[in-house]
């Protein structure tokens, strides 16, 4: 079987890059393009970036800004600083964008509180675009960038199934609710009925990189039979690999992570990480910006959610460089 397991380009529900975490220091991080000097306006867009300093989200923000400039649209970015997500600050910045009568708001719905505030934006005639939301009727999203969790689960399970022998799998995610639960449900559904595949434990980090080491240690201590650890969190890579190294389990316990950041690239190329999930971040960001601009021009807000596919590939060393050259991350 090819080391490139499978790619996804689906137009339904949701996924993750860097889910929910602790509150950090906050401030507005501004980046604008276009010619408008007004606080808001018909063709003004506010992107509330959940993690502006995290490489994947930095890529999304930069690609949105580039596409906005090419479209001649006034584009502003804000978000919390530091390495942890701060939903409260994000909501405050969305409220500010509503008050400033921005034409559109783009963001990650980082908690259940985002649905009502995005619905409020829609009621004010503002176009709303979400990344990794579910696009449901109560989501408040006119446009959503995401993926089908069931298909994503199949992608993970297919990759793990290329390993020889019995698979005793430990899952690491943000929480047993929301995005974390959706991802785990997808993996469990894909693994159902497999004789050589057993999920033996789950741990949660809140998508806080500082908790990955302790949670990986907890998983390995509680379930010494684990021989595969996998995660949907880019923030889990360094801590998990450190735990395996400290316990002398590198190469014995296989790790499948999310993205090249936080040591993922180096680990993949060194052979200490078996596979990494990679996403077509820039292409999806630009498509979402184009759809947002089209909705602004047509005045189409508050209707059925338009779904935009995020492309995914479970990459190995054979296709990693080609994917990077195509701006996957």
Coordinates of C-alpha atoms in Angstrom, one line a residue:
X1 CA 0.0 0.0 0.0
X2 CA 1.2 3.5 -0.8
X3 CA 2.6 5.5 2.2
X4 CA 0.2 8.2 1.2
X5 CA -2.9 6.6 2.8
X6 CA -5.7 8.6 1.3
X7 CA -6.8 12.2 0.8
X8 CA -10.1 13.8 1.8
X9 CA -11.8 16.7 0.0
X10 CA -15.3 16.5 1.4
X11 CA -18.0 19.2 1.9
X12 CA -19.6 18.4 5.2
X13 CA -19.1 18.8 8.9
X14 CA -15.8 19.6 10.8
X15 CA -12.3 19.0 12.0
X16 CA -9.5 20.5 14.1
X17 CA -6.2 22.1 13.8
X18 CA -5.6 23.4 17.2
X19 CA -8.8 23.1 19.3
X20 CA -9.6 24.6 22.7
X21 CA -7.0 25.6 25.3
X22 CA -6.2 27.9 28.2
X23 CA -6.6 31.6 28.3
X24 CA -3.4 33.5 27.6
X25 CA -2.4 37.1 27.3
X26 CA -4.5 38.9 24.8
X27 CA -4.3 41.8 22.4
X28 CA -5.5 42.7 18.9
X29 CA -3.2 41.7 16.2
X30 CA -4.0 43.8 13.2
X31 CA -3.3 43.1 9.6
X32 CA -5.2 44.9 6.8
X33 CA -5.4 45.1 3.1
X34 CA -7.6 47.0 0.7
X35 CA -8.3 50.7 0.5
X36 CA -11.2 51.3 2.9
X37 CA -10.5 53.6 5.9
X38 CA -13.8 53.0 7.5
X39 CA -14.3 50.8 10.6
X40 CA -16.8 48.7 8.7
X41 CA -18.5 48.6 5.4
X42 CA -20.0 46.4 2.7
X43 CA -16.7 44.9 1.6
X44 CA -14.9 44.8 5.0
X45 CA -13.9 41.5 6.6
X46 CA -12.7 40.9 10.2
X47 CA -10.8 37.6 10.8
X48 CA -10.8 36.6 14.5
X49 CA -7.8 34.2 14.5
X50 CA -7.9 31.7 17.4
X51 CA -4.1 31.3 17.5
X52 CA -2.3 33.9 15.4
X53 CA 1.1 32.7 16.5
X54 CA 0.5 29.0 15.8
X55 CA 2.0 28.1 12.4
X56 CA -1.1 26.5 10.8
X57 CA -3.4 29.4 11.8
X58 CA -0.7 31.9 10.8
X59 CA -0.8 30.3 7.3
X60 CA -4.6 30.6 7.2
X61 CA -4.4 34.3 8.2
X62 CA -1.7 35.1 5.7
X63 CA -3.5 33.4 2.9
X64 CA -6.8 35.2 3.7
X65 CA -5.0 38.5 3.7
X66 CA -3.3 37.7 0.4
X67 CA -6.6 36.8 -1.2
X68 CA -8.4 39.8 0.3
X69 CA -5.7 42.1 -1.2
X70 CA -6.1 40.5 -4.6
X71 CA -9.9 41.1 -4.3
X72 CA -9.5 44.7 -3.2
X73 CA -11.3 44.0 0.1
X74 CA -10.7 45.7 3.4
X75 CA -9.3 42.9 5.7
X76 CA -8.4 43.1 9.4
X77 CA -7.1 40.3 11.6
X78 CA -7.3 40.1 15.4
X79 CA -6.8 37.4 18.0
X80 CA -5.3 36.4 21.3
X81 CA -1.6 36.3 21.7
X82 CA 0.5 33.5 23.2
X83 CA 0.2 29.8 22.7
X84 CA -3.3 29.1 24.2
X85 CA -6.7 29.8 22.8
X86 CA -8.9 32.4 24.5
X87 CA -12.6 32.0 23.4
X88 CA -13.7 34.9 25.7
X89 CA -11.4 37.4 24.0
X90 CA -12.4 36.0 20.6
X91 CA -16.1 36.6 21.4
X92 CA -15.3 40.1 22.6
X93 CA -13.5 40.8 19.3
X94 CA -16.5 39.4 17.3
X95 CA -18.8 41.7 19.3
X96 CA -16.5 44.6 18.5
X97 CA -16.7 43.7 14.8
X98 CA -20.5 43.6 15.0
X99 CA -20.5 47.1 16.7
X100 CA -18.1 48.4 14.0
X101 CA -20.5 47.1 11.3
X102 CA -18.0 44.9 9.5
X103 CA -19.4 43.4 6.4
X104 CA -18.2 39.9 7.3
X105 CA -16.7 38.0 10.2
X106 CA -14.5 34.9 9.9
X107 CA -13.4 32.7 12.8
X108 CA -13.1 29.4 14.5
X109 CA -16.2 28.6 16.7
X110 CA -14.1 27.7 19.8
X111 CA -17.0 27.0 22.1
X112 CA -20.8 26.6 22.2
X113 CA -21.1 30.3 22.9
X114 CA -20.0 31.2 19.4
X115 CA -23.3 30.0 17.8
X116 CA -25.4 32.8 19.4
X117 CA -22.9 35.5 18.8
X118 CA -22.6 34.6 15.2
X119 CA -26.4 34.4 14.8
X120 CA -26.4 38.0 16.3
X121 CA -24.0 39.0 13.5
X122 CA -26.2 37.4 10.9
X123 CA -29.2 39.3 12.3
X124 CA -27.2 42.5 11.8
X125 CA -26.7 41.6 8.1
X126 CA -23.1 40.5 8.5
X127 CA -21.8 37.5 6.5
X128 CA -20.3 34.8 8.9
X129 CA -17.6 32.3 7.9
X130 CA -16.3 29.6 10.2
X131 CA -13.4 27.2 10.1
X132 CA -14.0 23.7 11.5
X133 CA -17.5 24.4 12.6
X134 CA -20.4 22.0 11.9
X135 CA -22.5 24.3 9.7
X136 CA -25.6 23.3 11.6
X137 CA -28.7 25.5 11.6
X138 CA -27.8 26.9 15.0
X139 CA -24.1 27.5 14.2
X140 CA -24.6 31.0 12.9
X141 CA -22.4 30.3 9.9
X142 CA -23.2 31.3 6.3
X143 CA -20.0 29.5 5.1
X144 CA -18.1 26.8 6.8
X145 CA -14.7 25.2 6.0
X146 CA -14.6 21.6 7.3
X147 CA -14.5 17.9 6.8
X148 CA -16.6 14.8 7.5
X149 CA -15.5 13.3 10.9
X150 CA -16.4 9.8 9.8
X151 CA -14.2 10.0 6.7
X152 CA -11.4 11.6 8.7
X153 CA -11.6 8.7 11.2
X154 CA -11.3 6.3 8.3
X155 CA -8.1 8.1 7.2
X156 CA -6.6 7.6 10.7
X157 CA -7.6 4.0 11.0
X158 CA -6.4 3.1 7.5
X159 CA -3.0 4.6 8.3
X160 CA -2.8 2.7 11.6
X161 CA -3.8 -0.5 9.9
X162 CA -0.7 -0.4 7.7
X163 CA 1.3 -1.3 10.9
X164 CA 1.9 -5.0 11.5
X165 CA 0.3 -7.0 14.2
X166 CA -2.2 -6.2 16.9
X167 CA -2.9 -2.5 17.4
X168 CA -3.5 -1.3 20.9
X169 CA -4.4 2.3 20.4
X170 CA -4.4 5.3 22.7
X171 CA -6.2 8.5 21.7
X172 CA -5.1 12.0 22.7
X173 CA -7.4 14.9 22.1
X174 CA -8.7 18.2 23.6
X175 CA -11.7 16.9 25.5
X176 CA -14.4 14.3 25.5
X177 CA -16.8 17.0 24.2
X178 CA -17.0 19.2 21.1
X179 CA -14.3 18.7 18.5
X180 CA -12.4 16.1 20.6
X181 CA -15.4 13.9 20.9
X182 CA -16.3 14.3 17.2
X183 CA -12.8 13.1 16.2
X184 CA -12.8 10.2 18.6
X185 CA -16.3 9.1 17.4
X186 CA -15.0 9.1 13.8
X187 CA -12.0 7.0 14.7
X188 CA -14.1 4.6 16.8
X189 CA -16.6 4.2 14.0
X190 CA -13.9 3.4 11.5
X191 CA -12.3 0.9 13.8
X192 CA -15.5 -1.0 14.7
X193 CA -15.3 -4.7 13.7
X194 CA -11.6 -4.8 13.1
X195 CA -10.1 -7.8 14.9
X196 CA -6.6 -6.4 15.2
X197 CA -7.5 -2.9 16.3
X198 CA -8.5 -2.0 19.9
X199 CA -8.8 1.5 21.4
X200 CA -7.6 1.0 25.0
X201 CA -7.4 4.5 26.4
X202 CA -8.1 8.2 26.0
X203 CA -6.5 11.3 27.4
X204 CA -7.3 15.0 27.1
X205 CA -5.0 18.0 27.0
X206 CA -7.4 20.9 26.4
X207 CA -5.2 21.4 23.3
X208 CA -2.6 22.9 25.7
X209 CA 0.9 21.9 24.5
X210 CA 2.2 22.1 28.1
X211 CA -0.1 19.2 29.1
X212 CA 0.8 16.8 26.3
X213 CA 3.8 15.3 28.1
X214 CA 2.0 14.6 31.3
X215 CA -1.1 13.2 29.5
X216 CA 1.1 11.0 27.3
X217 CA 2.8 9.7 30.4
X218 CA -0.6 9.1 32.1
X219 CA -1.8 7.1 29.0
X220 CA 1.4 4.9 29.0
X221 CA 1.2 4.3 32.7
X222 CA -2.4 3.4 32.8
X223 CA -2.2 1.3 29.6
X224 CA 1.3 -0.2 29.2
X225 CA -0.1 -2.3 26.4
X226 CA -0.4 0.7 24.1
X227 CA 1.7 0.4 21.0
X228 CA 0.1 3.2 19.0
X229 CA -0.7 6.8 20.1
X230 CA -2.6 9.1 17.7
X231 CA -4.0 12.6 18.0
X232 CA -5.9 15.3 16.1
X233 CA -3.9 18.0 17.9
X234 CA -0.9 19.7 16.5
X235 CA 0.0 20.8 20.0
X236 CA 0.5 17.2 21.2
X237 CA 3.5 16.3 19.1
X238 CA 6.5 17.4 21.2
X239 CA 5.1 16.2 24.5
X240 CA 4.1 12.8 23.2
X241 CA 7.5 12.2 21.5
X242 CA 9.3 13.3 24.7
X243 CA 7.3 10.9 26.8
X244 CA 8.1 8.0 24.4
X245 CA 11.8 8.9 24.4
X246 CA 12.0 9.2 28.2
X247 CA 10.4 5.7 28.6
X248 CA 12.6 4.2 25.9
X249 CA 9.6 3.5 23.7
X250 CA 10.6 5.4 20.6
X251 CA 10.0 3.0 17.7
X252 CA 8.1 0.5 19.9
X253 CA 5.0 2.8 20.3
X254 CA 4.1 4.3 17.0
X255 CA 2.9 7.9 16.9
X256 CA 0.5 9.4 14.3
X257 CA 0.2 13.2 14.7
X258 CA -1.3 16.3 13.1
X259 CA 0.9 18.6 11.1
X260 CA 4.6 19.4 10.7
X261 CA 4.7 21.9 13.5
X262 CA 6.0 21.4 17.0
X263 CA 8.6 19.0 15.8
X264 CA 6.3 17.0 13.5
X265 CA 8.4 17.5 10.4
X266 CA 11.6 16.5 12.1
X267 CA 10.1 13.5 13.8
X268 CA 8.6 12.2 10.5
X269 CA 11.8 12.6 8.6
X270 CA 13.7 10.9 11.5
X271 CA 11.3 8.0 11.6
X272 CA 10.1 8.7 15.1
X273 CA 6.7 9.7 13.9
X274 CA 4.9 7.2 11.7
X275 CA 2.5 9.5 9.8
X276 CA 1.3 13.1 10.0
X277 CA -2.0 14.6 9.0
X278 CA -1.6 17.4 6.6
X279 CA -4.2 20.0 5.4
X280 CA -4.6 22.1 2.3
X281 CA -4.7 25.2 4.5
X282 CA -4.0 28.0 2.0
X283 CA -6.3 26.7 -0.7
X284 CA -9.2 26.3 1.7
X285 CA -8.5 29.8 3.2
X286 CA -8.6 31.5 -0.2
X287 CA -11.7 29.6 -1.3
X288 CA -13.4 30.7 1.9
X289 CA -12.4 34.3 1.3
X290 CA -13.7 34.2 -2.2
X291 CA -17.0 32.7 -1.0
X292 CA -17.3 35.4 1.7
X293 CA -16.7 38.2 -0.8
X294 CA -19.4 36.7 -3.1
X295 CA -21.8 36.5 -0.2
X296 CA -21.0 40.2 0.6
X297 CA -21.7 41.3 -2.9
X298 CA -24.9 39.3 -3.2
X299 CA -26.2 40.2 0.3
X300 CA -26.7 36.6 1.0
X301 CA -26.5 36.2 4.8
X302 CA -28.5 34.0 7.2
X303 CA -29.4 31.3 4.7
X304 CA -28.3 27.6 4.4
X305 CA -24.7 27.1 5.2
X306 CA -22.3 26.8 2.3
X307 CA -19.8 24.1 2.9
X308 CA -16.2 24.3 1.6
X309 CA -13.9 21.2 1.7
X310 CA -10.6 21.2 3.6
X311 CA -8.3 18.7 1.9
X312 CA -6.5 16.2 4.1
X313 CA -3.8 13.6 3.5
X314 CA -2.1 11.3 6.0
X315 CA 1.4 11.8 4.8
X316 CA 4.6 9.9 5.0
X317 CA 8.2 10.6 4.1
X318 CA 7.5 9.8 0.4
X319 CA 5.1 12.6 -0.2
X320 CA 5.9 15.2 2.5
X321 CA 8.1 17.4 0.4
X322 CA 5.6 17.5 -2.5
X323 CA 2.8 18.5 -0.1
X324 CA 4.9 21.3 1.4
X325 CA 5.7 22.6 -2.1
X326 CA 2.0 22.8 -2.7
X327 CA 1.5 24.9 0.6
X328 CA 0.0 22.0 2.6
X329 CA 0.7 22.1 6.3

